[in-house]
Structures are given as structure tokens and as C-alpha cells.
Coordinates of C-alpha atoms in Angstrom, one line a residue:
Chain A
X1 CA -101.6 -39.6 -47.7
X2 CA -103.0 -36.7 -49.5
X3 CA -100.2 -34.0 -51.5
X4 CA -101.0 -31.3 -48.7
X5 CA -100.3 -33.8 -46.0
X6 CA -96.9 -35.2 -47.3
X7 CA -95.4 -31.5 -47.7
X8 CA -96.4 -30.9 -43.8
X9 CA -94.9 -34.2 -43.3
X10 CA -91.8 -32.9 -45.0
X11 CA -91.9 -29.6 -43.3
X12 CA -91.7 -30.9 -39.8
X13 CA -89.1 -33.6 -40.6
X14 CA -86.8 -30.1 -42.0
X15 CA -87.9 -28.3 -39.1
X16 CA -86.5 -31.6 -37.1
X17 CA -83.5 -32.0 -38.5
X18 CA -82.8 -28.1 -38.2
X19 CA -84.1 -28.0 -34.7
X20 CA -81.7 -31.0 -34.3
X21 CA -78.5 -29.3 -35.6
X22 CA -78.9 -26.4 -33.8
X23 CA -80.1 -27.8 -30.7
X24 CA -77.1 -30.3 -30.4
X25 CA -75.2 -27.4 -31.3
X26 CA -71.6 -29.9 -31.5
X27 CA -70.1 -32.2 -33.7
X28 CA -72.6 -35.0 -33.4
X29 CA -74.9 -32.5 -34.5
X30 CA -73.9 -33.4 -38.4
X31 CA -74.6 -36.8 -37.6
X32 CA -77.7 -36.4 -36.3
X33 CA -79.2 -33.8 -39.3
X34 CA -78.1 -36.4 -41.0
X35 CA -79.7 -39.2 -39.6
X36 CA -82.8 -37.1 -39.1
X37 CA -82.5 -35.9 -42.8
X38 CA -84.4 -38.7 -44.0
X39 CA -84.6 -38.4 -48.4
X40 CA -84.2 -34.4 -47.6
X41 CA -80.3 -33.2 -48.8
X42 CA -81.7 -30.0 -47.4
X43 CA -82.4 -30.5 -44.4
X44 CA -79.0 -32.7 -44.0
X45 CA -76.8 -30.1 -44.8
X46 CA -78.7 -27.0 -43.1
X47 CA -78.1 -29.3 -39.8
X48 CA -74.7 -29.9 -40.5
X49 CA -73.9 -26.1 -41.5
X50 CA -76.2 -25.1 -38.0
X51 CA -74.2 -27.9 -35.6
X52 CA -70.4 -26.4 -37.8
X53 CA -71.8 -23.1 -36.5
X54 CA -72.5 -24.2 -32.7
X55 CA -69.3 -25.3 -33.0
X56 CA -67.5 -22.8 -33.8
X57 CA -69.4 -20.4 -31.8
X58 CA -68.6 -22.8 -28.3
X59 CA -65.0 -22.6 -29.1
X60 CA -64.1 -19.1 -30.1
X61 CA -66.6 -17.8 -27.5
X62 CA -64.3 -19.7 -25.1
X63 CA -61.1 -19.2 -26.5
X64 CA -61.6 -15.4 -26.6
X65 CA -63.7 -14.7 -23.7
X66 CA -66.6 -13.6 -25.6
X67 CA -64.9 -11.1 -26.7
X68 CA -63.6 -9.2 -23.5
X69 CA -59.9 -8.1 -23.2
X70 CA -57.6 -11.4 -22.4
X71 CA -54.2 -12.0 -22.4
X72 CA -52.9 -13.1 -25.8
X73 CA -49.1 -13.7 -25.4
X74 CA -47.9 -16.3 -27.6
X75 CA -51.7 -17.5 -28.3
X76 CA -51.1 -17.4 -32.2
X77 CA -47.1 -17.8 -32.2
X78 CA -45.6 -20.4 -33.8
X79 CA -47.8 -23.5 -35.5
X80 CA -50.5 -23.4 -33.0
X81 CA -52.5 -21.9 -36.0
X82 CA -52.7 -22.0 -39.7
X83 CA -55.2 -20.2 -42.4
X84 CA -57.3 -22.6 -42.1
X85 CA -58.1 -22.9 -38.2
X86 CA -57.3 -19.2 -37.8
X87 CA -60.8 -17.9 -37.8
X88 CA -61.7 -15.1 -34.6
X89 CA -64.8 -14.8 -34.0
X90 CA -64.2 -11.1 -32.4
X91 CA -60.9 -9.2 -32.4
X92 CA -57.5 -9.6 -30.5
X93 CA -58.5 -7.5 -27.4
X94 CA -55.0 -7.9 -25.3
X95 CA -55.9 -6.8 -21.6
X96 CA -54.3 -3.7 -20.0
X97 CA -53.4 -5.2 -16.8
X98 CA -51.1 -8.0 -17.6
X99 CA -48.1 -7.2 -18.8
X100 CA -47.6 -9.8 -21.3
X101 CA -50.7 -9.6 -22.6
X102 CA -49.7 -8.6 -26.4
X103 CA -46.2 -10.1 -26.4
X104 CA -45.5 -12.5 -29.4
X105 CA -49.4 -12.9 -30.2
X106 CA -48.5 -13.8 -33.8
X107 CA -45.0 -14.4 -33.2
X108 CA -43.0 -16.9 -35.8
X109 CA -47.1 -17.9 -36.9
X110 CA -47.8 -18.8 -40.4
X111 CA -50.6 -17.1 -40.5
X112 CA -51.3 -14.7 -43.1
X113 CA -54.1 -12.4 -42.0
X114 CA -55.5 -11.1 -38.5
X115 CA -58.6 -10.9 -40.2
X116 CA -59.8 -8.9 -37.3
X117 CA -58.5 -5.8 -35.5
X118 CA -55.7 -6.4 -33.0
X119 CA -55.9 -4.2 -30.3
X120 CA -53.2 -3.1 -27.8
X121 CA -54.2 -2.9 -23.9
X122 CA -53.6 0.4 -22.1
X123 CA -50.0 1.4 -21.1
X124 CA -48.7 -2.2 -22.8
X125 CA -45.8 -2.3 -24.3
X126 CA -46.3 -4.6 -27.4
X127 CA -43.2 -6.8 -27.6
X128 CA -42.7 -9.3 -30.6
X129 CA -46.1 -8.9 -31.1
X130 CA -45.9 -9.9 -34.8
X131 CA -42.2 -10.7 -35.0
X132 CA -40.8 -13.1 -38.0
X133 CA -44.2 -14.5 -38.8
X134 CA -45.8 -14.2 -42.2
X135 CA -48.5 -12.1 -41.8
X136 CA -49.6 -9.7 -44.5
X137 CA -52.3 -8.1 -43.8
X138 CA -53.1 -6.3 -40.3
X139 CA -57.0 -5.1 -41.3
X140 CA -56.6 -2.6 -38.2
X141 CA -53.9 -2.0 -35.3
X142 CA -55.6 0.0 -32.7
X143 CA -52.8 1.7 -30.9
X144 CA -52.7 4.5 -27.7
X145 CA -50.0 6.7 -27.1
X146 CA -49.7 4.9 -23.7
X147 CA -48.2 2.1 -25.8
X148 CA -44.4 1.4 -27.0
X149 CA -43.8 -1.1 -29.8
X150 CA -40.5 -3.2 -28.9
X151 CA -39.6 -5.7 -32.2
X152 CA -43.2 -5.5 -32.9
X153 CA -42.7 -5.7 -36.4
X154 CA -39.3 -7.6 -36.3
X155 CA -38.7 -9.9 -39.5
X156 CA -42.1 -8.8 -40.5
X157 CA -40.9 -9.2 -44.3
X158 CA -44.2 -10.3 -45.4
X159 CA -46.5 -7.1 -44.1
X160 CA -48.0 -5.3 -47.0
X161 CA -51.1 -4.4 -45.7
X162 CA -51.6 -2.2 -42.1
X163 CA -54.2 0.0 -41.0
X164 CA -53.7 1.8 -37.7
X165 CA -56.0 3.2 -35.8
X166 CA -55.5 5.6 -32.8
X167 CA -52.3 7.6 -31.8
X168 CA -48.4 6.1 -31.6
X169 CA -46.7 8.3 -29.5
X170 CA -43.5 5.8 -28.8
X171 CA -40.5 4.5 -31.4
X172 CA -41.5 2.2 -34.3
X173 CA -40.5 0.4 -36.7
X174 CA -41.2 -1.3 -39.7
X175 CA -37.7 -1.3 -40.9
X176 CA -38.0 -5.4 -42.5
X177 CA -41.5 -4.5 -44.2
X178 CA -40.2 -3.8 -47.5
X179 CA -43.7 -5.1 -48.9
X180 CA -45.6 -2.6 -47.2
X181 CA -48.4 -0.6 -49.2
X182 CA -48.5 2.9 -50.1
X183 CA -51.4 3.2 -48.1
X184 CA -50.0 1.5 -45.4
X185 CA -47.4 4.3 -44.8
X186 CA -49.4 6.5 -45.2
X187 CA -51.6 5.0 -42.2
X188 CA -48.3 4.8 -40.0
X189 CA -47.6 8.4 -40.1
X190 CA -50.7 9.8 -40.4
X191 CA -51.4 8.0 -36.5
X192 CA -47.8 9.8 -35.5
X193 CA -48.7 12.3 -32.5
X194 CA -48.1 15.5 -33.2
X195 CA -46.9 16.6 -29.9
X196 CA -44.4 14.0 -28.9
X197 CA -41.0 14.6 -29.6
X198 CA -37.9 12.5 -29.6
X199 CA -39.1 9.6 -31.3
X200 CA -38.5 7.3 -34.3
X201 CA -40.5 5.7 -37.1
X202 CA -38.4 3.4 -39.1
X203 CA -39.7 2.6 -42.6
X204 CA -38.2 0.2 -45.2
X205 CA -36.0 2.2 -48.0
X206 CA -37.6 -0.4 -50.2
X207 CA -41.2 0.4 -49.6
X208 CA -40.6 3.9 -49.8
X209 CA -39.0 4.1 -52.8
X210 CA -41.5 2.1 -54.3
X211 CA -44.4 3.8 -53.0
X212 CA -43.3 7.7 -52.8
X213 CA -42.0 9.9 -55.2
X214 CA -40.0 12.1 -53.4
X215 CA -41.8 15.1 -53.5
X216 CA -44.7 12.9 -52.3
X217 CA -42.8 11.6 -49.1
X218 CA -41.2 15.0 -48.6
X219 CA -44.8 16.1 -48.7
X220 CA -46.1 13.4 -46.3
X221 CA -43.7 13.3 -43.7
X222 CA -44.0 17.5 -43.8
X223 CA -46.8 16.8 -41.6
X224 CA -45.0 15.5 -38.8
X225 CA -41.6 17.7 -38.2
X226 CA -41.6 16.1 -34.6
X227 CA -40.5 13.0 -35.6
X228 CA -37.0 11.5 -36.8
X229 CA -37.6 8.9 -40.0
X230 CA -35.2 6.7 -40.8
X231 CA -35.4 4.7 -43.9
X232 CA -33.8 1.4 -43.0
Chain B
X1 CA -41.2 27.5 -45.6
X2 CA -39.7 24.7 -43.3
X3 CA -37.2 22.4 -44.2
X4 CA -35.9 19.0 -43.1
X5 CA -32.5 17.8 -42.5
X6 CA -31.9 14.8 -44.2
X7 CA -28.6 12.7 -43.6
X8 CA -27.4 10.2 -46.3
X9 CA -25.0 6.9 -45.0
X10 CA -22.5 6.6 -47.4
X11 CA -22.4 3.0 -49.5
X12 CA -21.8 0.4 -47.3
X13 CA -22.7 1.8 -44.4
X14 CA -25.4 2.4 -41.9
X15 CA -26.3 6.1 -39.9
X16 CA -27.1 5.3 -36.0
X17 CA -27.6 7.2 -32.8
X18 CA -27.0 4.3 -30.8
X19 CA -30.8 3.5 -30.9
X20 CA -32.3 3.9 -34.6
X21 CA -30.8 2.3 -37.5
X22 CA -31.1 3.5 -41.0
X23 CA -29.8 4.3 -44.3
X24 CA -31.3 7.9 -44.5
X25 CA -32.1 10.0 -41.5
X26 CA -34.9 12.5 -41.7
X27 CA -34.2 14.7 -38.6
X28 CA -37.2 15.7 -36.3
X29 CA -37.0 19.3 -35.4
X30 CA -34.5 20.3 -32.6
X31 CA -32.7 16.6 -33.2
X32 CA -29.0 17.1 -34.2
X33 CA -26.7 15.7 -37.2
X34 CA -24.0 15.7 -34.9
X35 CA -25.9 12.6 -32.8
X36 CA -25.4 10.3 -35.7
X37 CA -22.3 8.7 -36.7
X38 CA -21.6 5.3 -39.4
X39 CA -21.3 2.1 -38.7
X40 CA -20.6 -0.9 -41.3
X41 CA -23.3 -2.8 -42.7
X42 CA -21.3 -6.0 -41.2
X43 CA -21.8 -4.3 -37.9
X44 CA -25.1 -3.3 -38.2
X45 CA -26.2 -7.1 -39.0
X46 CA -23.9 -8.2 -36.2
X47 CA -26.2 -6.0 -33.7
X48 CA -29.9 -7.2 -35.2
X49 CA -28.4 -10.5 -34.5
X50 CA -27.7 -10.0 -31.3
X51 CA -31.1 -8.4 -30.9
X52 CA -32.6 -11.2 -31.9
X53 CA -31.2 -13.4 -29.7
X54 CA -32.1 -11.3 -26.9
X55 CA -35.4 -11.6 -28.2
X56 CA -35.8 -15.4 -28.9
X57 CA -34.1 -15.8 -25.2
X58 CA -37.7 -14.3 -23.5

């Protein structure tokens, strides 16, 4: 066999073992680029990184309904998840019209990161949502002022990191977070409405003090002379 | 130049208006002093608890 012809011949055996792996798309897949693989570590591994890919994809596409809003009450809570399984493929879209549907999501979990936005459904009120786990970083909370936050942050000692996007027009609190960021703060009362009145945000003393100068915090929480702070 | 009322629990204790909890009160505007009155630390911890347990109960 000439040179020219032995590369082809080793071009279509990848192209095999890649079209194998991604074809079979599931766990046999690895054994199967492998198999196929013949002498090329290459091609072995691309088919075993392609089938870990269909694999993932089949499951998280399932799991979180390609991405459309769901009902995620106690999904995360408790062991059912750890760091390593943990990995959303698309954010934590809780559904408006179940009333549940962002209770306890993270609830008591070890997880440490969302790693995605979590995102509360219309008019929900989001119970437990993150109570006594160990997450610390919430990348984005997208919030509407139709929501109300009961114990969403309860025994959240862990939280250092939260970035909330939209408007919280109901009580909250962060009052165990004594972690949480100077940015982070800053997020939570920057999303305050501005024409509510009568509510709370509780902050830790803890993080404050250790974020805020006083003149800073006077100077933050200036912008918001609607709302009652308490510094738990 | 607008200022804030700011209420301070004395050691040991916690300010509440039945609902909020906390150690310092920065008042909203139009929210009165006269809402908030002390509780014990002790007591304060006694109603988390109990809050809590409501909680883990659902």
C-alpha cells in the first residue's frame, strides 16, 4: 500500500470511529470508538469525548425540558446531587404556574455553585429555595417584583457570591449570609424597587461590617429610603 | 439633605416588629421607631427555631 493510500486508510478509520461516537451518541459509544479506534489514540478518545457528550446532552435535555420552564421543587435538595454530577446544561427556569415550582430547589444540597442562572416563575413565591445548603455562588437570581422570597436564603451561611437580576419588590433576607461579597450587597439593593414601600431587606451585620465603611453603606442604602434594613 | 433613622438593640438583645429581626434597624421613610421593641437573644433563637421547624415540617 502506497504512503498516500495508508493516510486515506487512516482518515476513514478516524472518520469511523468519530462517526461511531457520535452516532451511538450513549455509553456504549466509548466502547465502540474504542473498538473502532484500531492503533489511532485519537480517534479513541474523540469517540469517547463525542459518545460523554451525547450523553450528557440526552440527559440534561430530559431532565430540564430542553430548557423550558419546569417545576424544580426539591429537584437539587438534599444529596440527589454533588459538584461533580451537578452540571445544567441550561438554567433553573422554575415554571409560573405551579406553585411549588421553586420551593427547596437547592434545599439542604451540597452543592456549591448554580453555575447557571436560577430563575423565579411569575407571581411564585420562592420558599426554601436555597435554605441550609452550601451553596456559594448564585452566578445570577433573576427575580420579578411579582415574587416573595419566604426562608429563601435560610441557613445560607455559605453564600458569598449573588448576582440579582430584575426587581425584588417583597421582604428578603439574607440575615445567615455573613460571607456574602461586597458586590453582592451591592447587587441586592441595587434590584430593591424604588416604589414599594413597607418592606424589609435583612443583611448579615457581619458582611456589612466587613464590606462597608459606614459612610459607604450610609451612601448605598441612601438610594433606597423606601425600604427598612435590618442588619441581623 | 435626608436622613435615616437608625435604631441600635442594646447588647444582648435583638430589635423586632414582630416580623423582621435585626440588631440595627435602618427605618424606611414613613416607618416608625415606636413599631420596634427588644427581645433577648435567647428568644430570638427560640423563634428561628421554631421557624425552622415549621419549615422542615412542609
Amino acid at each position: 500500500m502506497s504512503v498516500a493510500a495508508k493516510l486515506a486508510q487512516i482518515a476513514e478509520n478516524e472518520q469511523k470511529v468519530y462517526d461511531a461516537g457520535e452516532n451511538k451518541g450513549y455509553t456504549d459509544g466509548y466502547e465502540k470508538g474504542k473498538s473502532e479506534g484500531g492503533d489511532t489514540e485519537a480517534a479513541y478518545e474523540q469517540g469517547k469525548a463525542d459518545g460523554k457528550q451525547a450523553e450528557y446532552d440526552a440527559f440534561w435535555d430530559a431532565f430540564q425540558n430542553y430548557g423550558e420552564p419546569k417545576n424544580y421543587g426539591y429537584v437539587f435538595a438534599y444529596d440527589a446531587f454533588t459538584d461533580e454530577t451537578y452540571n445544567p446544561k441550561y438554567p433553573i427556569n422554575c415554571i409560573y404556574s405551579q406553585a411549588m415550582s421553586g420551593n427547596y430547589v437547592f434545599s439542604y444540597s451540597k452543592i456549591t455553585n448554580t453555575k447557571v442562572a436560577v430563575i423565579c416563575g411569575a407571581n411564585r413565591t420562592m420558599t426554601g429555595t436555597f435554605a441550609n445548603s452550601k451553596i456559594e455562588t448564585i452566578p445570577k437570581f433573576v427575580v420579578l417584583e411579582t415574587n416573595a422570597f419566604t426562608n429563601t436564603f435560610q441557613k445560607c451561611t455559605a453564600l458569598k457570591n449573588i448576582t440579582i437580576e430584575g426587581v425584588v419588590a417583597n421582604n428578603i433576607s439574607f440575615a445567615e449570609s455573613s460571607l456574602l461579597s461586597r458586590e453582592s450587597i451591592e447587587s441586592i439593593i441595587n434590584a430593591l424597587s424604588t416604589t414599594t414601600s413597607g418592606n424589609t431587606v435583612t443583611i448579615s451585620k457581619i458582611a456589612k461590617e466587613n464590606a462597608f465603611t459606614d459612610e459607604e453603606w450610609a451612601s448605598l442604602i441612601a438610594t433606597k429610603p423606601n425600604w427598612t434594613i435590618s442588619l441581623a | 439633605m435626608k436622613t435615616r433613622k437608625i435604631l441600635y438593640a442594646d447588647e444582648g438583645k435583638i430589635l423586632t416588629n414582630g416580623e423582621i429581626y435585626g440588631k440595627q434597624i435602618f427605618l424606611a421613610d414613613g416607618v416608625s421607631e415606636y413599631d420596634f421593641y427588644e427581645i433577648t437573644e435567647g428568644e430570638y433563637e427560640d423563634i428561628i427555631a421554631m421557624q425552622e421547624e415549621a419549615a422542615n415540617d412542609i
